[in-house]
Amino acid sequence: MNKCKKLLLILLLINAALALPAEAAQTDMKIVTAAKNVVNQYELFDITIRLSPTFDNPYDYNEVDLVADIIAPDGQVASIPAFYTGQKSLWKIRYTPVKKGKYSYKLVLKNPLAPASVISGQFNVTAGIGNGFLRKGQNNPHYPVFDSGKGFFGIGHNIAWATNNNIDAYKTYFKLMKENGCNLTRVWLNAPWTFRIESDKAGRYNDADAEKLDKLLDLAKEYGIHLILTLDTYSSLMEERGSWDEQSWRRNPYNKINGGPCEKPWDFFTDQESIRLYKNRLKYIIARWSYSPNIMAFELWNEIDSPAKWVSDICLYLKSTNPHGQLITTSLGYPWGNNFNESSVWEIKELDMIDRHLYGNTTSDIISNLVTVNRQLYSSYNKLLLVGEFGQDTGKSDADIDVNGNAVSLHSGLWAGALTGACATPLNWWWAEYIKKMKLYNHYKALSNFLNGTDWSSKDICPLNTTQVLTNSSKERTACPEIVIKTADAWGDKSYEAFYIQNNGDISGGIVNAYLHGTQKKDFRLEPTFHVNYPADGEFIIHIDMVSQGANLVAELDGKQVLNKELPAGSGNGPWKRSLHRKDYKIYQCIYDTKVGIDVPKGEHTIRLSNTGLDWIRLKNITLTNYFGGDCTNARIVGLRVAGQMLIWIQNKAYNWKDINNGIKPDTIEGAYFKIAEIDSGSYKIEWWNTFEGKIIKSGSVDSKNGELDIRIPAFDKDIACKIIKY
């Protein structure tokens, strides 16, 4: 080869080398801190790795993709992403093994412009004392079970944040919770006042807050508290001023004015760069924190109506990325008043848990709503169910409403929520100024005592069917001759359409929507059907509140039309009480505030309502006269069958927060009883519990007769609980 050709070849090789990025050509990988050769089952196995040289954005997995492929004793391979620690050139692998035996691993640094770097190793896993991660139960999809096979039922409240993310404040809460039988809380990420993971620039992460979250998970392990980690909240996409001044879109790193990819808030769900950045954040969260068995679930959003397609895509991504497999949930709500099909999200296969939020100012009877909707969701979906937020008002602290700390809704919500198919108690929102400051943890302790020893891993867990609470007392029989069904202002919600009305006023099937839409809004139309059983001839009275543009109310009794009432709307005088001209829509909406009724003979019937007119009718309520059963009491009963025992809670409906706040004390209910059918023959032990002290107040036994138990209830004024166990 002549000198010219040699010189040309050398130049070509130099140019080729210069064309490669420095890190691609020279990346070096070394283990700085080696993991132990032997670790306990369900305990952390971690490795610290140094990579050199430095990278432009070490948090970007497109730039630095370091994984540990860990091979379990059964041959299954888990790919564990590493995360950048924030310390120069240091990455970590965190992994929690759930099986005993010999493991091997390969650390693989993938680089698209250079050959992969590989380091191999081995470790052994011996039997541990923990229980592992919470999974959707194989025996019963409504309750989670640990890897060890032990069951779990959550008792707790929110601690969405502490001021300045003060870890000592969380420690105080965790200590109080553990002392009072609690094991579950809900913690937020990424709002300006919480742990800010992605705060200033999209794709770059907050090391200081990440380290605080590391410490929080250590505390959770120490105190036995499990977390629902909420990854973001509606305020991140909120432009208008919120009632708590929480709007944060102007500060969101995904906002184009801050260098992000999104022109508008809702571009977050469709912009491809936004989705890539969000998945990168999720991968970082999984890499850094999914090792912790104390994370029960990742909640994608707090209270935002995320598009179902986006939720499905993100769930699939998490399932494929998270080797530890925590549960996935989300909650809905914002934009407030949005017509959103909730079932489109709840029915997503990869979404493990329904998370609904409930406040007293959004419903006429918070406990009735809790019982009715929980039962309906339980029967509709083979998923875990959680009431992730609970309180008396969305705009006021429970401490401002319940100034004396009576805790009526808190107390009743705990018991009703525990025994209506949810996997945890409702998580009260007002953790600081209400639960902690007013020293209300005794309510949690009492329920924890009652539930202690319950086998939540059992295949045999289901709602307990009982009669209503009945009585032989003439005073109780005449307490309430009519039933009033209050409606909910739920504009386009089509979740509930068939209702069963018991003679004590309890309703099953969900919440009655106030709106009957006409032909103009076909997608919103409902024909609510009421299954009734009148103990005597009575009326079914419909209270019409308002009509838009004109409507036509139709009622059918057992399939036969018995009411066809035209409800016009216009200007000036008419059959309405007041006419409102909506200039923005160029229509008239009229306040009727009138009642129309149909006669209903004694016995079982089906009543269907519909609107065959143009626009909507808003119903205020529905009254059933002469409906309260002759032997019914003003009490509700809920219960569960769990692994051979029956857990039951009975509440005097007069024990409600509004009456108690107004100084109205409930009368004592005496001579009450209920029956349970389809019971094996034999004798049963029965324990009666004081729900405020968490103690047994009376024990006895009862024999089944003709496959039925007849249970006589001790006198009570507020509520009472019982356990029934076959000898």
mmCIF file of N, CA and C in Angstrom, residues 547-657:
data_model
loop_
_atom_site.group_PDB
_atom_site.id
_atom_site.type_symbol
_atom_site.label_atom_id
_atom_site.label_comp_id
_atom_site.label_asym_id
_atom_site.label_seq_id
_atom_site.Cartn_x
_atom_site.Cartn_y
_atom_site.Cartn_z
ATOM 1 N N VAL A 547 -87.571 22.809 33.608
ATOM 2 C CA VAL A 547 -87.695 22.259 32.256
ATOM 3 C C VAL A 547 -86.958 23.183 31.289
ATOM 4 N N SER A 548 -86.199 22.592 30.368
ATOM 5 C CA SER A 548 -85.467 23.360 29.364
ATOM 6 C C SER A 548 -86.102 23.175 27.988
ATOM 7 N N GLN A 549 -86.509 24.249 27.362
ATOM 8 C CA GLN A 549 -87.036 24.311 25.985
ATOM 9 C C GLN A 549 -88.381 23.627 25.770
ATOM 10 N N GLY A 550 -88.755 22.755 26.651
ATOM 11 C CA GLY A 550 -89.978 21.980 26.474
ATOM 12 C C GLY A 550 -89.685 20.496 26.543
ATOM 13 N N ALA A 551 -90.536 19.764 27.260
ATOM 14 C CA ALA A 551 -90.320 18.339 27.462
ATOM 15 C C ALA A 551 -91.662 17.645 27.605
ATOM 16 N N ASN A 552 -91.605 16.318 27.743
ATOM 17 C CA ASN A 552 -92.837 15.542 27.897
ATOM 18 C C ASN A 552 -92.557 14.368 28.822
ATOM 19 N N LEU A 553 -93.143 14.413 30.011
ATOM 20 C CA LEU A 553 -92.908 13.389 31.018
ATOM 21 C C LEU A 553 -93.888 12.232 30.848
ATOM 22 N N VAL A 554 -93.326 11.021 30.741
ATOM 23 C CA VAL A 554 -94.132 9.808 30.598
ATOM 24 C C VAL A 554 -93.806 8.870 31.751
ATOM 25 N N ALA A 555 -94.851 8.285 32.362
ATOM 26 C CA ALA A 555 -94.672 7.276 33.402
ATOM 27 C C ALA A 555 -95.449 6.025 33.018
ATOM 28 N N GLU A 556 -94.795 4.880 33.189
ATOM 29 C CA GLU A 556 -95.436 3.597 32.938
ATOM 30 C C GLU A 556 -95.494 2.802 34.231
ATOM 31 N N LEU A 557 -96.615 2.170 34.470
ATOM 32 C CA LEU A 557 -96.793 1.285 35.611
ATOM 33 C C LEU A 557 -96.991 -0.129 35.080
ATOM 34 N N ASP A 558 -96.031 -0.999 35.367
ATOM 35 C CA ASP A 558 -96.073 -2.385 34.886
ATOM 36 C C ASP A 558 -96.266 -2.452 33.369
ATOM 37 N N GLY A 559 -95.573 -1.561 32.670
ATOM 38 C CA GLY A 559 -95.590 -1.574 31.214
ATOM 39 C C GLY A 559 -96.736 -0.819 30.574
ATOM 40 N N LYS A 560 -97.645 -0.272 31.368
ATOM 41 C CA LYS A 560 -98.789 0.463 30.843
ATOM 42 C C LYS A 560 -98.627 1.951 31.144
ATOM 43 N N GLN A 561 -98.804 2.776 30.116
ATOM 44 C CA GLN A 561 -98.645 4.210 30.305
ATOM 45 C C GLN A 561 -99.778 4.754 31.183
ATOM 46 N N VAL A 562 -99.383 5.443 32.261
ATOM 47 C CA VAL A 562 -100.370 5.999 33.188
ATOM 48 C C VAL A 562 -100.213 7.512 33.331
ATOM 49 N N LEU A 563 -99.167 8.078 32.714
ATOM 50 C CA LEU A 563 -98.966 9.522 32.775
ATOM 51 C C LEU A 563 -98.285 9.965 31.489
ATOM 52 N N ASN A 564 -98.827 11.031 30.884
ATOM 53 C CA ASN A 564 -98.210 11.637 29.699
ATOM 54 C C ASN A 564 -98.455 13.133 29.807
ATOM 55 N N LYS A 565 -97.466 13.815 30.367
ATOM 56 C CA LYS A 565 -97.663 15.229 30.697
ATOM 57 C C LYS A 565 -96.722 16.112 29.894
ATOM 58 N N GLU A 566 -97.318 17.007 29.104
ATOM 59 C CA GLU A 566 -96.528 17.961 28.342
ATOM 60 C C GLU A 566 -96.032 19.060 29.272
ATOM 61 N N LEU A 567 -94.765 19.434 29.114
ATOM 62 C CA LEU A 567 -94.143 20.456 29.950
ATOM 63 C C LEU A 567 -93.486 21.495 29.039
ATOM 64 N N PRO A 568 -94.253 22.471 28.580
ATOM 65 C CA PRO A 568 -93.704 23.474 27.658
ATOM 66 C C PRO A 568 -92.777 24.444 28.387
ATOM 67 N N ALA A 569 -92.006 25.192 27.628
ATOM 68 C CA ALA A 569 -91.150 26.256 28.173
ATOM 69 C C ALA A 569 -91.187 27.435 27.218
ATOM 70 N N GLY A 570 -91.285 28.637 27.753
ATOM 71 C CA GLY A 570 -91.352 29.818 26.903
ATOM 72 C C GLY A 570 -91.268 31.079 27.725
ATOM 73 N N SER A 571 -91.611 32.188 27.121
ATOM 74 C CA SER A 571 -91.535 33.482 27.795
ATOM 75 C C SER A 571 -92.863 33.798 28.475
ATOM 76 N N GLY A 572 -92.822 34.778 29.367
ATOM 77 C CA GLY A 572 -94.046 35.282 29.984
ATOM 78 C C GLY A 572 -94.684 34.283 30.931
ATOM 79 N N ASN A 573 -96.012 34.326 30.994
ATOM 80 C CA ASN A 573 -96.757 33.446 31.881
ATOM 81 C C ASN A 573 -97.013 32.097 31.212
ATOM 82 N N GLY A 574 -97.195 31.101 32.031
ATOM 83 C CA GLY A 574 -97.457 29.761 31.526
ATOM 84 C C GLY A 574 -97.696 28.827 32.695
ATOM 85 N N PRO A 575 -97.637 27.520 32.473
ATOM 86 C CA PRO A 575 -97.837 26.565 33.567
ATOM 87 C C PRO A 575 -96.655 26.551 34.534
ATOM 88 N N TRP A 576 -95.627 27.274 34.203
ATOM 89 C CA TRP A 576 -94.444 27.366 35.050
ATOM 90 C C TRP A 576 -94.584 28.508 36.057
ATOM 91 N N LYS A 577 -93.688 28.544 37.035
ATOM 92 C CA LYS A 577 -93.700 29.614 38.024
ATOM 93 C C LYS A 577 -92.800 30.782 37.625
ATOM 94 N N ARG A 578 -91.736 30.457 36.872
ATOM 95 C CA ARG A 578 -90.829 31.516 36.449
ATOM 96 C C ARG A 578 -90.127 31.101 35.168
ATOM 97 N N SER A 579 -89.980 32.063 34.258
ATOM 98 C CA SER A 579 -89.318 31.788 32.986
ATOM 99 C C SER A 579 -87.959 32.481 32.948
ATOM 100 N N LEU A 580 -86.947 31.750 32.481
ATOM 101 C CA LEU A 580 -85.597 32.282 32.369
ATOM 102 C C LEU A 580 -85.165 32.250 30.912
ATOM 103 N N HIS A 581 -84.733 33.395 30.399
ATOM 104 C CA HIS A 581 -84.265 33.447 29.020
ATOM 105 C C HIS A 581 -82.747 33.279 29.001
ATOM 106 N N ARG A 582 -82.280 32.159 28.424
ATOM 107 C CA ARG A 582 -80.845 31.920 28.303
ATOM 108 C C ARG A 582 -80.362 32.511 26.987
ATOM 109 N N LYS A 583 -79.908 33.767 27.049
ATOM 110 C CA LYS A 583 -79.481 34.460 25.833
ATOM 111 C C LYS A 583 -78.272 33.784 25.190
ATOM 112 N N ASP A 584 -77.425 33.143 26.015
ATOM 113 C CA ASP A 584 -76.237 32.498 25.466
ATOM 114 C C ASP A 584 -76.604 31.326 24.562
ATOM 115 N N TYR A 585 -77.729 30.655 24.880
ATOM 116 C CA TYR A 585 -78.173 29.528 24.049
ATOM 117 C C TYR A 585 -79.416 29.869 23.212
ATOM 118 N N LYS A 586 -79.969 31.063 23.447
ATOM 119 C CA LYS A 586 -81.181 31.499 22.752
ATOM 120 C C LYS A 586 -82.345 30.539 23.000
ATOM 121 N N ILE A 587 -82.526 30.195 24.289
ATOM 122 C CA ILE A 587 -83.599 29.276 24.668
ATOM 123 C C ILE A 587 -84.239 29.777 25.958
ATOM 124 N N TYR A 588 -85.393 29.164 26.288
ATOM 125 C CA TYR A 588 -86.068 29.435 27.555
ATOM 126 C C TYR A 588 -86.002 28.189 28.437
ATOM 127 N N GLN A 589 -85.717 28.434 29.713
ATOM 128 C CA GLN A 589 -85.762 27.384 30.720
ATOM 129 C C GLN A 589 -86.688 27.858 31.830
ATOM 130 N N CYS A 590 -87.592 26.995 32.241
ATOM 131 C CA CYS A 590 -88.661 27.419 33.146
ATOM 132 C C CYS A 590 -88.662 26.614 34.433
ATOM 133 N N ILE A 591 -88.813 27.334 35.537
ATOM 134 C CA ILE A 591 -88.925 26.700 36.851
ATOM 135 C C ILE A 591 -90.391 26.326 37.078
ATOM 136 N N TYR A 592 -90.626 25.045 37.277
ATOM 137 C CA TYR A 592 -91.984 24.547 37.525
ATOM 138 C C TYR A 592 -92.255 24.398 39.019
ATOM 139 N N ASP A 593 -91.337 23.732 39.726
ATOM 140 C CA ASP A 593 -91.517 23.470 41.158
ATOM 141 C C ASP A 593 -92.928 22.957 41.435
ATOM 142 N N THR A 594 -93.268 21.892 40.731
ATOM 143 C CA THR A 594 -94.610 21.322 40.857
ATOM 144 C C THR A 594 -94.521 19.804 40.955
ATOM 145 N N LYS A 595 -95.597 19.191 41.419
ATOM 146 C CA LYS A 595 -95.601 17.741 41.614
ATOM 147 C C LYS A 595 -96.707 17.095 40.774
ATOM 148 N N VAL A 596 -96.367 15.956 40.203
ATOM 149 C CA VAL A 596 -97.367 15.135 39.520
ATOM 150 C C VAL A 596 -97.224 13.724 40.061
ATOM 151 N N GLY A 597 -98.323 13.018 40.164
ATOM 152 C CA GLY A 597 -98.255 11.691 40.763
ATOM 153 C C GLY A 597 -99.094 10.664 40.030
ATOM 154 N N ILE A 598 -98.796 9.416 40.304
ATOM 155 C CA ILE A 598 -99.609 8.312 39.791
ATOM 156 C C ILE A 598 -100.025 7.450 40.962
ATOM 157 N N ASP A 599 -101.200 6.886 40.891
ATOM 158 C CA ASP A 599 -101.690 5.969 41.922
ATOM 159 C C ASP A 599 -101.056 4.599 41.728
ATOM 160 N N VAL A 600 -100.621 4.015 42.832
ATOM 161 C CA VAL A 600 -99.995 2.693 42.775
ATOM 162 C C VAL A 600 -100.708 1.782 43.775
ATOM 163 N N PRO A 601 -101.303 0.692 43.312
ATOM 164 C CA PRO A 601 -101.977 -0.221 44.229
ATOM 165 C C PRO A 601 -100.990 -1.026 45.070
ATOM 166 N N LYS A 602 -101.472 -1.595 46.116
ATOM 167 C CA LYS A 602 -100.663 -2.426 47.009
ATOM 168 C C LYS A 602 -99.987 -3.542 46.219
ATOM 169 N N GLY A 603 -98.732 -3.847 46.577
ATOM 170 C CA GLY A 603 -98.041 -4.964 45.954
ATOM 171 C C GLY A 603 -96.793 -4.551 45.190
ATOM 172 N N GLU A 604 -96.219 -5.530 44.481
ATOM 173 C CA GLU A 604 -94.991 -5.315 43.725
ATOM 174 C C GLU A 604 -95.299 -4.757 42.339
ATOM 175 N N HIS A 605 -94.521 -3.740 41.957
ATOM 176 C CA HIS A 605 -94.741 -3.092 40.664
ATOM 177 C C HIS A 605 -93.422 -2.585 40.099
ATOM 178 N N THR A 606 -93.452 -2.279 38.800
ATOM 179 C CA THR A 606 -92.333 -1.644 38.122
ATOM 180 C C THR A 606 -92.813 -0.326 37.533
ATOM 181 N N ILE A 607 -92.107 0.750 37.868
ATOM 182 C CA ILE A 607 -92.454 2.090 37.374
ATOM 183 C C ILE A 607 -91.282 2.608 36.548
ATOM 184 N N ARG A 608 -91.576 3.012 35.314
ATOM 185 C CA ARG A 608 -90.536 3.529 34.428
ATOM 186 C C ARG A 608 -90.863 4.965 34.036
ATOM 187 N N LEU A 609 -89.850 5.843 34.106
ATOM 188 C CA LEU A 609 -90.006 7.235 33.698
ATOM 189 C C LEU A 609 -89.227 7.487 32.412
ATOM 190 N N SER A 610 -89.743 8.365 31.569
ATOM 191 C CA SER A 610 -89.028 8.756 30.353
ATOM 192 C C SER A 610 -89.451 10.156 29.948
ATOM 193 N N ASN A 611 -88.680 10.740 29.065
ATOM 194 C CA ASN A 611 -88.961 12.072 28.534
ATOM 195 C C ASN A 611 -88.974 11.972 27.019
ATOM 196 N N THR A 612 -90.143 12.108 26.428
ATOM 197 C CA THR A 612 -90.277 12.002 24.972
ATOM 198 C C THR A 612 -90.267 13.367 24.290
ATOM 199 N N GLY A 613 -90.019 14.425 25.077
ATOM 200 C CA GLY A 613 -89.991 15.775 24.520
ATOM 201 C C GLY A 613 -88.627 16.150 23.989
ATOM 202 N N LEU A 614 -88.432 17.445 23.767
ATOM 203 C CA LEU A 614 -87.227 17.946 23.111
ATOM 204 C C LEU A 614 -86.015 17.959 24.024
ATOM 205 N N ASP A 615 -86.130 18.663 25.155
ATOM 206 C CA ASP A 615 -84.951 18.885 25.997
ATOM 207 C C ASP A 615 -85.188 18.279 27.376
ATOM 208 N N TRP A 616 -84.425 18.712 28.371
ATOM 209 C CA TRP A 616 -84.411 17.986 29.637
ATOM 210 C C TRP A 616 -85.455 18.453 30.648
ATOM 211 N N ILE A 617 -85.739 17.523 31.567
ATOM 212 C CA ILE A 617 -86.516 17.788 32.784
ATOM 213 C C ILE A 617 -85.576 17.542 33.961
ATOM 214 N N ARG A 618 -85.579 18.461 34.927
ATOM 215 C CA ARG A 618 -84.801 18.220 36.149
ATOM 216 C C ARG A 618 -85.760 17.899 37.293
ATOM 217 N N LEU A 619 -85.541 16.736 37.893
ATOM 218 C CA LEU A 619 -86.385 16.281 38.997
ATOM 219 C C LEU A 619 -85.739 16.640 40.330
ATOM 220 N N LYS A 620 -86.557 17.125 41.250
ATOM 221 C CA LYS A 620 -86.034 17.463 42.573
ATOM 222 C C LYS A 620 -85.989 16.241 43.471
ATOM 223 N N ASN A 621 -87.067 15.493 43.488
ATOM 224 C CA ASN A 621 -87.122 14.253 44.261
ATOM 225 C C ASN A 621 -88.333 13.449 43.844
ATOM 226 N N ILE A 622 -88.454 12.258 44.414
ATOM 227 C CA ILE A 622 -89.603 11.383 44.179
ATOM 228 C C ILE A 622 -90.092 10.896 45.538
ATOM 229 N N THR A 623 -91.386 10.979 45.767
ATOM 230 C CA THR A 623 -91.961 10.576 47.044
ATOM 231 C C THR A 623 -92.877 9.372 46.849
ATOM 232 N N LEU A 624 -92.712 8.375 47.700
ATOM 233 C CA LEU A 624 -93.580 7.201 47.700
ATOM 234 C C LEU A 624 -94.418 7.263 48.973
ATOM 235 N N THR A 625 -95.720 7.517 48.832
ATOM 236 C CA THR A 625 -96.585 7.635 50.008
ATOM 237 C C THR A 625 -97.067 6.254 50.445
ATOM 238 N N ASN A 626 -97.362 6.146 51.727
ATOM 239 C CA ASN A 626 -97.827 4.881 52.316
ATOM 240 C C ASN A 626 -96.870 3.731 51.995
ATOM 241 N N TYR A 627 -95.588 4.052 51.964
ATOM 242 C CA TYR A 627 -94.621 3.047 51.514
ATOM 243 C C TYR A 627 -93.823 2.440 52.662
ATOM 244 N N PHE A 628 -93.623 3.203 53.721
ATOM 245 C CA PHE A 628 -92.805 2.689 54.809
ATOM 246 C C PHE A 628 -93.473 1.449 55.386
ATOM 247 N N GLY A 629 -92.707 0.338 55.433
ATOM 248 C CA GLY A 629 -93.273 -0.948 55.827
ATOM 249 C C GLY A 629 -93.823 -0.949 57.239
ATOM 250 N N GLY A 630 -94.860 -1.682 57.460
ATOM 251 C CA GLY A 630 -95.505 -1.723 58.760
ATOM 252 C C GLY A 630 -94.630 -2.253 59.866
ATOM 253 N N ASP A 631 -93.630 -3.071 59.513
ATOM 254 C CA ASP A 631 -92.747 -3.619 60.543
ATOM 255 C C ASP A 631 -91.309 -3.145 60.374
ATOM 256 N N CYS A 632 -91.101 -2.074 59.617
ATOM 257 C CA CYS A 632 -89.748 -1.563 59.380
ATOM 258 C C CYS A 632 -89.338 -0.558 60.449
ATOM 259 N N THR A 633 -88.035 -0.454 60.646
ATOM 260 C CA THR A 633 -87.483 0.588 61.505
ATOM 261 C C THR A 633 -86.723 1.584 60.640
ATOM 262 N N ASN A 634 -86.406 2.708 61.232
ATOM 263 C CA ASN A 634 -85.613 3.710 60.522
ATOM 264 C C ASN A 634 -84.124 3.403 60.712
ATOM 265 N N ALA A 635 -83.719 2.239 60.208
ATOM 266 C CA ALA A 635 -82.339 1.783 60.369
ATOM 267 C C ALA A 635 -81.871 1.124 59.077
ATOM 268 N N ARG A 636 -80.582 1.163 58.834
ATOM 269 C CA ARG A 636 -79.986 0.456 57.696
ATOM 270 C C ARG A 636 -79.072 -0.642 58.216
ATOM 271 N N ILE A 637 -78.878 -1.656 57.384
ATOM 272 C CA ILE A 637 -78.039 -2.783 57.756
ATOM 273 C C ILE A 637 -77.162 -3.153 56.572
ATOM 274 N N VAL A 638 -75.881 -3.379 56.834
ATOM 275 C CA VAL A 638 -74.952 -3.847 55.809
ATOM 276 C C VAL A 638 -74.119 -4.968 56.409
ATOM 277 N N GLY A 639 -73.618 -5.841 55.558
ATOM 278 C CA GLY A 639 -72.814 -6.931 56.087
ATOM 279 C C GLY A 639 -72.082 -7.705 55.018
ATOM 280 N N LEU A 640 -71.105 -8.493 55.476
ATOM 281 C CA LEU A 640 -70.319 -9.360 54.615
ATOM 282 C C LEU A 640 -70.259 -10.758 55.202
ATOM 283 N N ARG A 641 -70.232 -11.747 54.305
ATOM 284 C CA ARG A 641 -69.823 -13.096 54.688
ATOM 285 C C ARG A 641 -68.321 -13.191 54.420
ATOM 286 N N VAL A 642 -67.568 -13.603 55.422
ATOM 287 C CA VAL A 642 -66.122 -13.735 55.253
ATOM 288 C C VAL A 642 -65.661 -15.028 55.914
ATOM 289 N N ALA A 643 -65.330 -16.014 55.087
ATOM 290 C CA ALA A 643 -64.689 -17.245 55.563
ATOM 291 C C ALA A 643 -65.395 -17.851 56.774
ATOM 292 N N GLY A 644 -66.685 -18.066 56.656
ATOM 293 C CA GLY A 644 -67.410 -18.755 57.722
ATOM 294 C C GLY A 644 -67.966 -17.870 58.808
ATOM 295 N N GLN A 645 -67.688 -16.563 58.755
ATOM 296 C CA GLN A 645 -68.299 -15.668 59.726
ATOM 297 C C GLN A 645 -69.074 -14.569 59.007
ATOM 298 N N MET A 646 -69.978 -13.945 59.721
ATOM 299 C CA MET A 646 -70.784 -12.861 59.178
ATOM 300 C C MET A 646 -70.495 -11.600 59.974
ATOM 301 N N LEU A 647 -70.132 -10.528 59.256
ATOM 302 C CA LEU A 647 -69.808 -9.243 59.869
ATOM 303 C C LEU A 647 -70.913 -8.257 59.507
ATOM 304 N N ILE A 648 -71.531 -7.632 60.511
ATOM 305 C CA ILE A 648 -72.743 -6.846 60.279
ATOM 306 C C ILE A 648 -72.666 -5.523 61.042
ATOM 307 N N TRP A 649 -73.117 -4.465 60.370
ATOM 308 C CA TRP A 649 -73.223 -3.143 61.004
ATOM 309 C C TRP A 649 -74.629 -2.621 60.804
ATOM 310 N N ILE A 650 -75.227 -2.091 61.873
ATOM 311 C CA ILE A 650 -76.594 -1.576 61.846
ATOM 312 C C ILE A 650 -76.559 -0.137 62.351
ATOM 313 N N GLN A 651 -77.170 0.776 61.576
ATOM 314 C CA GLN A 651 -77.139 2.196 61.929
ATOM 315 C C GLN A 651 -78.548 2.756 62.035
ATOM 316 N N ASN A 652 -78.796 3.480 63.096
ATOM 317 C CA ASN A 652 -79.998 4.287 63.217
ATOM 318 C C ASN A 652 -79.848 5.463 62.243
ATOM 319 N N LYS A 653 -80.740 5.568 61.255
ATOM 320 C CA LYS A 653 -80.602 6.633 60.258
ATOM 321 C C LYS A 653 -80.756 8.026 60.862
ATOM 322 N N ALA A 654 -81.373 8.102 62.030
ATOM 323 C CA ALA A 654 -81.478 9.395 62.705
ATOM 324 C C ALA A 654 -80.133 9.850 63.261
ATOM 325 N N TYR A 655 -79.178 8.931 63.301
ATOM 326 C CA TYR A 655 -77.826 9.288 63.704
ATOM 327 C C TYR A 655 -77.068 9.728 62.455
ATOM 328 N N ASN A 656 -77.271 10.984 62.064
ATOM 329 C CA ASN A 656 -76.613 11.558 60.893
ATOM 330 C C ASN A 656 -76.032 12.913 61.284
ATOM 331 N N TRP A 657 -75.042 13.355 60.520
ATOM 332 C CA TRP A 657 -74.280 14.522 60.953
ATOM 333 C C TRP A 657 -75.105 15.798 60.994
#
